Coordinates of C-alpha atoms in Angstrom, one line a residue:
X1 CA 21.7 -38.5 9.2
X2 CA 20.1 -36.4 11.6
X3 CA 17.4 -34.2 10.5
X4 CA 19.7 -31.1 11.3
X5 CA 22.6 -32.8 9.6
X6 CA 20.6 -33.0 6.4
X7 CA 19.5 -29.4 6.7
X8 CA 22.9 -28.4 7.1
X9 CA 24.0 -30.8 4.1
X10 CA 21.4 -29.2 1.8
X11 CA 22.3 -25.9 2.3
X12 CA 25.9 -26.5 2.2
X13 CA 25.8 -28.2 -1.0
X14 CA 27.0 -31.7 0.4
X15 CA 25.5 -34.9 0.7
X16 CA 26.6 -36.1 3.9
X17 CA 28.1 -34.0 6.7
X18 CA 29.6 -35.5 9.9
X19 CA 30.1 -34.2 13.7
X20 CA 32.6 -31.6 14.2
X21 CA 32.8 -30.9 10.4
X22 CA 33.0 -27.3 9.5
X23 CA 30.7 -26.2 6.4
X24 CA 29.4 -23.1 4.6
X25 CA 25.7 -22.7 4.6
X26 CA 23.1 -20.6 2.7
X27 CA 21.2 -18.8 5.3
X28 CA 17.2 -19.4 4.4
X29 CA 16.2 -16.3 6.8
X30 CA 18.3 -13.6 8.9
X31 CA 16.9 -11.3 11.5
X32 CA 18.2 -8.3 13.2
X33 CA 16.4 -6.9 16.6
X34 CA 17.0 -3.2 17.8
X35 CA 19.6 -4.2 20.2
X36 CA 22.1 -4.5 17.3
X37 CA 22.6 -1.2 15.5
X38 CA 26.1 -2.6 15.4
X39 CA 25.4 -4.8 12.5
X40 CA 25.0 -1.8 10.1
X41 CA 28.2 -0.5 11.1
X42 CA 30.0 -3.9 10.8
X43 CA 28.5 -4.0 7.4
X44 CA 29.5 -0.8 6.4
X45 CA 33.2 -1.5 7.6
X46 CA 33.3 -4.7 5.4
X47 CA 32.6 -2.5 2.8
X48 CA 28.8 -3.6 2.2
X49 CA 26.6 -1.8 -0.2
X50 CA 23.3 -3.8 -0.6
X51 CA 22.2 -6.6 1.6
X52 CA 22.4 -9.9 -0.2
X53 CA 18.6 -10.8 -0.7
X54 CA 15.8 -7.8 0.9
X55 CA 13.1 -10.7 1.2
X56 CA 15.7 -12.9 3.3
X57 CA 16.4 -10.0 5.9
X58 CA 14.1 -8.5 8.7
X59 CA 14.6 -6.2 11.1
X60 CA 12.6 -6.3 14.3
X61 CA 12.1 -3.6 16.8
X62 CA 10.8 -5.4 19.6
X63 CA 13.3 -4.7 22.8
X64 CA 12.9 -1.3 23.0
X65 CA 9.3 -0.6 21.4
X66 CA 8.5 2.1 21.7
X67 CA 11.6 3.7 22.3
X68 CA 11.9 4.7 25.9
X69 CA 15.1 6.6 25.6
X70 CA 16.9 8.9 23.1
X71 CA 19.3 6.4 22.5
X72 CA 16.8 3.8 21.7
X73 CA 15.0 6.3 19.7
X74 CA 18.5 7.0 17.5
X75 CA 18.9 3.2 17.1
X76 CA 15.5 2.9 15.6
X77 CA 16.0 5.8 13.5
X78 CA 19.5 4.5 12.1
X79 CA 17.8 1.1 11.4
X80 CA 14.7 2.5 9.7
X81 CA 16.9 4.4 7.4
X82 CA 19.0 1.2 6.4
X83 CA 15.9 -0.9 6.0
X84 CA 14.7 2.0 3.5
X85 CA 17.9 2.1 1.8
X86 CA 17.7 -1.6 1.2
X87 CA 14.0 -1.7 0.5
X88 CA 13.5 -4.4 2.8
X89 CA 10.4 -6.3 2.8
X90 CA 10.3 -7.2 6.3
X91 CA 10.4 -4.5 8.4
X92 CA 8.8 -4.9 11.9
X93 CA 8.5 -1.8 13.4
X94 CA 7.5 -1.0 17.0
X95 CA 3.8 -2.1 16.4
X96 CA 4.5 -5.7 15.5
X97 CA 5.9 -7.7 18.7
X98 CA 8.7 -10.5 20.1
X99 CA 10.7 -11.3 16.8
X100 CA 10.3 -15.3 17.6
X101 CA 6.6 -14.6 17.6
X102 CA 6.5 -12.6 14.7
X103 CA 8.3 -14.1 12.3
X104 CA 6.4 -17.5 12.5
X105 CA 3.4 -15.6 12.1
X106 CA 4.6 -14.0 9.0
X107 CA 5.2 -17.2 7.6
X108 CA 9.0 -16.5 7.4
X109 CA 9.7 -20.0 9.6
X110 CA 9.1 -23.2 8.1
X111 CA 10.7 -26.6 8.0
X112 CA 13.7 -27.6 6.5
X113 CA 15.0 -23.7 6.9
X114 CA 18.2 -22.3 8.4
X115 CA 17.1 -19.1 10.4
X116 CA 19.8 -17.0 12.0
X117 CA 19.2 -13.8 14.5
X118 CA 20.9 -11.4 16.8
X119 CA 19.0 -13.0 19.4
X120 CA 20.2 -16.2 21.5
X121 CA 16.4 -17.4 21.8
X122 CA 16.5 -18.2 18.1
X123 CA 16.4 -21.7 19.2
X124 CA 12.7 -21.5 19.4
X125 CA 12.4 -21.9 15.5
X126 CA 13.5 -25.6 16.1
X127 CA 9.8 -26.0 17.4
X128 CA 8.9 -25.9 13.4
X129 CA 11.6 -28.5 12.3
X130 CA 14.0 -25.4 11.1
X131 CA 17.2 -25.3 12.5
X132 CA 17.6 -21.8 14.2
X133 CA 20.4 -20.4 16.0
X134 CA 21.9 -16.8 17.5
X135 CA 25.0 -15.0 16.4
X136 CA 26.6 -11.8 17.1
X137 CA 26.8 -8.7 15.1
X138 CA 29.9 -9.3 12.9
X139 CA 28.4 -12.7 11.7
X140 CA 25.3 -11.1 11.2
X141 CA 26.8 -8.5 8.9
X142 CA 28.8 -11.1 6.8
X143 CA 25.2 -12.8 6.3
X144 CA 23.9 -9.4 5.2
X145 CA 27.1 -9.3 2.6
X146 CA 26.9 -13.0 1.5
X147 CA 23.7 -14.8 2.5
X148 CA 26.2 -17.4 4.1
X149 CA 27.5 -18.2 7.3
X150 CA 30.1 -21.2 8.5
X151 CA 28.9 -23.8 11.3
X152 CA 30.5 -26.7 13.1
X153 CA 28.0 -29.6 12.7
X154 CA 26.9 -29.8 16.6
X155 CA 26.6 -33.1 18.2
X156 CA 23.5 -34.1 19.0
X157 CA 21.7 -35.1 21.8
X158 CA 18.2 -36.8 22.6
X159 CA 15.4 -35.5 25.4
X160 CA 12.8 -37.7 25.4
X161 CA 9.8 -36.9 27.2
X162 CA 6.8 -39.1 27.8
X163 CA 3.7 -38.9 29.4
X164 CA 0.5 -36.5 29.9
X165 CA 1.0 -33.4 32.1
X166 CA -1.6 -33.1 35.0
X167 CA -4.1 -30.2 34.9
X168 CA -2.5 -26.6 35.7
X169 CA 1.2 -28.0 34.6
X170 CA 2.1 -25.9 31.5
X171 CA 5.0 -26.3 29.1
X172 CA 7.0 -23.8 30.6
X173 CA 7.2 -26.1 33.8
X174 CA 8.2 -28.9 31.9
X175 CA 11.4 -27.1 30.4
X176 CA 12.1 -25.6 33.9
X177 CA 11.9 -29.2 35.3
X178 CA 14.3 -30.1 32.3
X179 CA 16.5 -27.2 33.2
X180 CA 16.8 -28.3 36.7
X181 CA 18.1 -31.6 35.4
X182 CA 20.0 -31.2 32.2
X183 CA 21.5 -28.0 34.0
X184 CA 22.7 -24.9 32.3
X185 CA 26.0 -26.2 30.9
X186 CA 24.4 -29.6 30.1
X187 CA 24.3 -28.9 26.4
X188 CA 26.7 -26.6 25.3
X189 CA 27.3 -26.1 21.7
X190 CA 25.0 -29.3 21.2
X191 CA 22.1 -29.9 19.4
X192 CA 19.1 -30.8 21.5
X193 CA 16.3 -33.1 19.5
X194 CA 13.3 -33.1 21.9
X195 CA 11.2 -36.6 21.2
X196 CA 8.4 -38.2 22.7
X197 CA 4.7 -39.0 23.1
X198 CA 4.6 -35.3 25.0
X199 CA 6.3 -33.8 22.3
X200 CA 4.2 -35.7 19.7
X201 CA 0.9 -34.2 21.0
X202 CA 2.2 -30.9 21.6
X203 CA 0.9 -27.7 20.0
X204 CA 3.0 -25.0 18.5
X205 CA 3.1 -22.3 21.3
X206 CA 4.3 -25.4 23.7
X207 CA 6.8 -26.5 21.4
X208 CA 8.3 -23.1 20.9
X209 CA 8.8 -22.7 24.8
X210 CA 10.9 -25.8 25.0
X211 CA 12.8 -25.0 22.2
X212 CA 13.3 -21.5 23.4
X213 CA 14.9 -22.6 26.5
X214 CA 17.2 -24.7 25.1
X215 CA 19.8 -22.0 24.4
X216 CA 19.3 -21.8 28.7
X217 CA 21.1 -25.4 28.5
X218 CA 24.2 -23.9 26.2
X219 CA 22.5 -25.4 23.0
X220 CA 23.6 -24.3 19.7
X221 CA 20.2 -25.2 18.3
X222 CA 17.2 -27.1 19.1
X223 CA 14.9 -29.3 16.9
X224 CA 11.5 -31.0 16.9
X225 CA 10.2 -33.3 14.1
X226 CA 7.1 -31.3 13.0
X227 CA 3.7 -32.9 13.7
X228 CA 0.4 -32.5 12.0
X229 CA -0.3 -29.1 14.3
X230 CA 3.1 -27.5 12.9
X231 CA 2.2 -28.4 9.4
X232 CA -0.8 -26.9 9.8
X233 CA 0.4 -23.8 11.1
X234 CA 2.8 -23.4 8.1
X235 CA 1.2 -24.3 5.5
X236 CA -1.6 -21.6 6.0
X237 CA 1.1 -19.0 6.7
X238 CA 4.7 -20.1 4.7
X239 CA 6.1 -17.9 2.3
X240 CA 8.0 -20.1 0.2
X241 CA 8.0 -24.0 -0.6
X242 CA 9.2 -26.1 2.3
X243 CA 10.7 -29.7 2.8
X244 CA 10.6 -31.7 6.0
X245 CA 13.4 -33.2 7.0
X246 CA 13.5 -36.8 8.7
X247 CA 15.8 -38.3 10.8
X248 CA 17.3 -41.3 10.0
X249 CA 16.1 -44.9 11.7
X250 CA 19.6 -45.8 12.4
X251 CA 20.9 -42.5 13.7
X252 CA 22.5 -42.6 16.8
X253 CA 22.6 -40.0 19.7
X254 CA 25.9 -39.0 21.7
X255 CA 23.4 -38.9 24.6
X256 CA 19.9 -39.4 25.5
X257 CA 18.1 -38.3 28.8
X258 CA 14.7 -39.6 29.3
X259 CA 11.7 -38.2 31.2
X260 CA 8.1 -38.9 32.0
X261 CA 6.0 -35.8 33.1
X262 CA 3.0 -37.6 34.1
X263 CA 3.2 -36.4 38.1
X264 CA 4.9 -33.4 37.4
X265 CA 3.8 -30.4 39.3
X266 CA 4.1 -26.6 38.8
X267 CA 7.7 -25.8 38.9
X268 CA 10.0 -22.7 39.6
X269 CA 13.6 -21.4 39.1
X270 CA 14.7 -19.3 41.8
X271 CA 17.3 -16.7 42.0
X272 CA 19.8 -16.4 40.2
X273 CA 20.2 -19.3 37.8
X274 CA 17.9 -20.7 35.6
X275 CA 18.9 -24.2 36.4
X276 CA 18.0 -23.6 40.4
X277 CA 14.7 -25.4 39.9
X278 CA 12.3 -26.7 42.6
X279 CA 8.6 -27.8 42.6
X280 CA 6.7 -24.6 43.6
X281 CA 5.2 -26.3 46.6
X282 CA 9.1 -26.9 48.0
X283 CA 9.7 -23.4 48.3
X284 CA 8.9 -21.1 51.3
X285 CA 6.1 -18.3 50.9
X286 CA 7.6 -15.8 48.9
X287 CA 6.3 -12.2 49.2
X288 CA 6.1 -10.7 45.6
X289 CA 5.9 -7.2 44.4
X290 CA 5.8 -7.7 40.5
X291 CA 4.1 -10.4 38.4
X292 CA 4.9 -10.6 34.7
X293 CA 3.4 -12.5 32.3
X294 CA 4.7 -11.9 28.5
X295 CA 7.8 -12.6 26.5
X296 CA 8.9 -15.2 24.3
X297 CA 8.4 -17.8 26.8
X298 CA 5.3 -16.4 28.3
X299 CA 3.4 -13.7 25.8
X300 CA 1.1 -16.0 23.7
X301 CA -2.4 -16.5 23.2
X302 CA -2.5 -19.8 25.5
X303 CA -0.2 -18.1 28.1
X304 CA -2.5 -15.3 28.5
X305 CA -6.0 -17.4 28.2
X306 CA -4.4 -19.3 31.2
X307 CA -3.9 -16.3 33.1
X308 CA -7.6 -15.1 32.7
X309 CA -9.0 -18.0 33.4
X310 CA -7.3 -17.6 37.0
X311 CA -7.8 -14.1 37.4
X312 CA -11.3 -13.8 36.0
X313 CA -13.8 -12.2 38.1
X314 CA -11.0 -12.1 40.9
X315 CA -8.8 -9.1 42.1
X316 CA -5.2 -9.4 42.6
X317 CA -3.6 -8.9 46.1
X318 CA -2.8 -5.4 47.6
X319 CA 0.1 -4.1 47.0
X320 CA 1.0 -6.3 43.9
X321 CA 2.0 -5.0 40.3
X322 CA 0.5 -7.3 37.5
X323 CA 2.1 -6.6 33.8
X324 CA 0.7 -8.4 31.0
X325 CA 2.4 -8.0 27.6
X326 CA 1.2 -9.9 24.6
X327 CA 4.1 -11.4 22.4
X328 CA 2.7 -9.9 19.2
X329 CA -0.1 -7.6 17.6
X330 CA -1.6 -10.7 16.6
X331 CA -1.8 -12.0 19.8
X332 CA -3.2 -9.0 21.4
X333 CA -5.9 -8.9 18.9
X334 CA -6.9 -12.6 19.5
X335 CA -6.8 -12.1 23.5
X336 CA -8.8 -8.8 22.9
X337 CA -11.4 -10.5 20.9
X338 CA -11.8 -13.4 23.4
X339 CA -12.2 -11.3 26.2
X340 CA -8.6 -12.3 27.8
X341 CA -6.9 -9.1 28.4
X342 CA -10.5 -7.6 29.6
X343 CA -10.4 -10.3 32.2
X344 CA -6.6 -9.3 33.3
X345 CA -7.5 -5.6 33.2
X346 CA -10.7 -6.3 35.4
X347 CA -8.5 -8.2 38.0
X348 CA -6.0 -5.2 38.1
X349 CA -3.3 -6.0 35.7
X350 CA -1.4 -3.4 33.4
X351 CA -1.5 -4.1 29.8
X352 CA 1.4 -2.9 27.7
X353 CA 2.1 -3.2 23.8
X354 CA 3.5 -6.3 22.4
X355 CA 7.5 -6.5 22.8
X356 CA 10.2 -7.6 25.3
X357 CA 9.3 -5.3 27.7
X358 CA 10.9 -5.5 31.3
X359 CA 12.7 -9.3 30.5
X360 CA 15.7 -7.7 29.6
X361 CA 15.4 -4.4 32.0
X362 CA 14.4 -2.3 29.1
X363 CA 11.3 -0.6 30.4
X364 CA 7.5 -1.4 31.3
X365 CA 8.3 -2.7 34.5
X366 CA 11.7 -2.7 35.8
X367 CA 12.6 -3.6 39.3
X368 CA 13.8 -1.5 42.2
X369 CA 16.5 -2.9 44.8
X370 CA 15.1 -5.4 47.0
X371 CA 12.1 -5.9 44.8
X372 CA 10.8 -9.6 44.1
X373 CA 9.3 -10.1 40.8
X374 CA 7.8 -13.9 39.6
X375 CA 7.9 -13.8 35.9
X376 CA 6.9 -16.2 32.7
X377 CA 9.9 -14.8 30.9
X378 CA 13.0 -17.1 30.4
X379 CA 16.2 -15.6 32.8
X380 CA 16.7 -14.8 36.2
X381 CA 20.0 -13.7 36.5
X382 CA 21.3 -10.8 38.9
X383 CA 20.0 -7.5 37.2
X384 CA 18.1 -9.1 34.4
X385 CA 14.9 -7.1 35.1
X386 CA 16.4 -3.9 37.0
X387 CA 18.3 -3.7 40.1
X388 CA 20.9 -6.5 40.5
X389 CA 19.6 -6.1 44.3
X390 CA 16.2 -7.3 42.8
X391 CA 15.1 -11.2 42.6
X392 CA 13.3 -12.8 39.9
X393 CA 11.5 -16.0 39.9
X394 CA 10.8 -18.1 36.6
X395 CA 7.2 -19.8 36.4
X396 CA 4.1 -20.5 34.2
X397 CA 2.0 -18.2 33.4
X398 CA -0.4 -20.0 35.4
X399 CA 1.6 -19.8 38.7
X400 CA 2.6 -16.1 37.6
X401 CA -1.3 -15.6 37.8
X402 CA -1.9 -17.1 40.9
X403 CA 0.8 -15.4 42.9
X404 CA -0.7 -12.1 41.7
X405 CA -3.9 -13.2 43.4
X406 CA -2.3 -14.2 46.7
X407 CA 0.8 -12.0 46.9
X408 CA 2.9 -14.8 47.7
X409 CA 4.6 -17.6 45.1
X410 CA 1.6 -19.8 44.8
X411 CA 0.9 -23.1 43.1
X412 CA -1.6 -22.6 40.6
X413 CA -3.2 -26.1 41.5
X414 CA -3.8 -25.5 45.1
X415 CA -5.3 -21.9 44.7
X416 CA -8.2 -22.5 46.3
X417 CA -6.6 -23.6 49.5
X418 CA -4.1 -20.6 49.2
X419 CA -7.1 -18.4 49.1
X420 CA -8.5 -19.8 52.2
X421 CA -5.2 -19.1 53.8
X422 CA -5.1 -15.6 52.8
X423 CA -8.6 -15.1 54.2
X424 CA -7.4 -16.7 57.4

């Protein structure tokens, strides 16, 4: 069996599961973000009284943090009251950050776990050898009552990535490249197992970026066999004992896609689809109004460091807005300690408190009609970051930072050349 199948089998009390089989599995941890007040209403409509386990359910206020409207303030108020009524052990309020970042930091994500949340990018947690997936309000209400959920055992495909990327090429470039090849419907309700020499050496933040965007290929979940870097991370933090599951040597994937990223250059997804991907050098000089570094794909310490290394000692271009939002308070503190945020501020960036910010058009940088944004976030659908007449380009934090300096979509590897071009 595959490791994902072993996780499903263990949590459903079976020795073996097969592709297509329907199982009912115990949930190791569940999370509700502040977009889903409806979960509480559904919980009560189902005659729920108390959540099944106050130590296995968390509320995270990240999409509207701090509350930008009276409506979102009311959502927070009702969710806080429910959290208090149920004495939830884990309640991450407006001072915490993005759910996919704060839960691993709190030790709630570990190998072998089934993690379910009201957020499609819960596939992120495959980076830790867990099975993570997103659900809607009704399914979550069922979990809040019973601690269980049904799953159809997914078909499992392999995406093998070998090679060593060139300097300036980040994990975001790699996953955008994959998006352009696999396409947005290439893995619908399938599980993606990322393998290969690139994955084996990849650090925790990079692994999270790739698994995060698996859902943009339609995947039900994503998986990476934990490496030593993952085990070092979770051993310091995990709140429960865990068991690493390993795929049997004779397991046969339904599909295999192989890539070598040794010659890859910085990539960009152009409007209005995540799989509309080109090399940055292939795209004409796009004048930009706003640059954004943050969210669950571009707001970690490594992302902000990459931006700070490019921005240090320079000033962003005239008439450009650069917004930097750390993914969590822990990330923000680390970036402050190392001077990365100071470098960004000195270059002209605006810093906001940890959270999702403008990624979903909530606040802290919404786009006006006709404006163009280059962002390290993960979606570029029409209206995703504001007006449906705006344009959103997805890129790595390094590309976003380089673009902020020149005012045009810029390959960070060619920055010196771009600066000369700007001067001339």
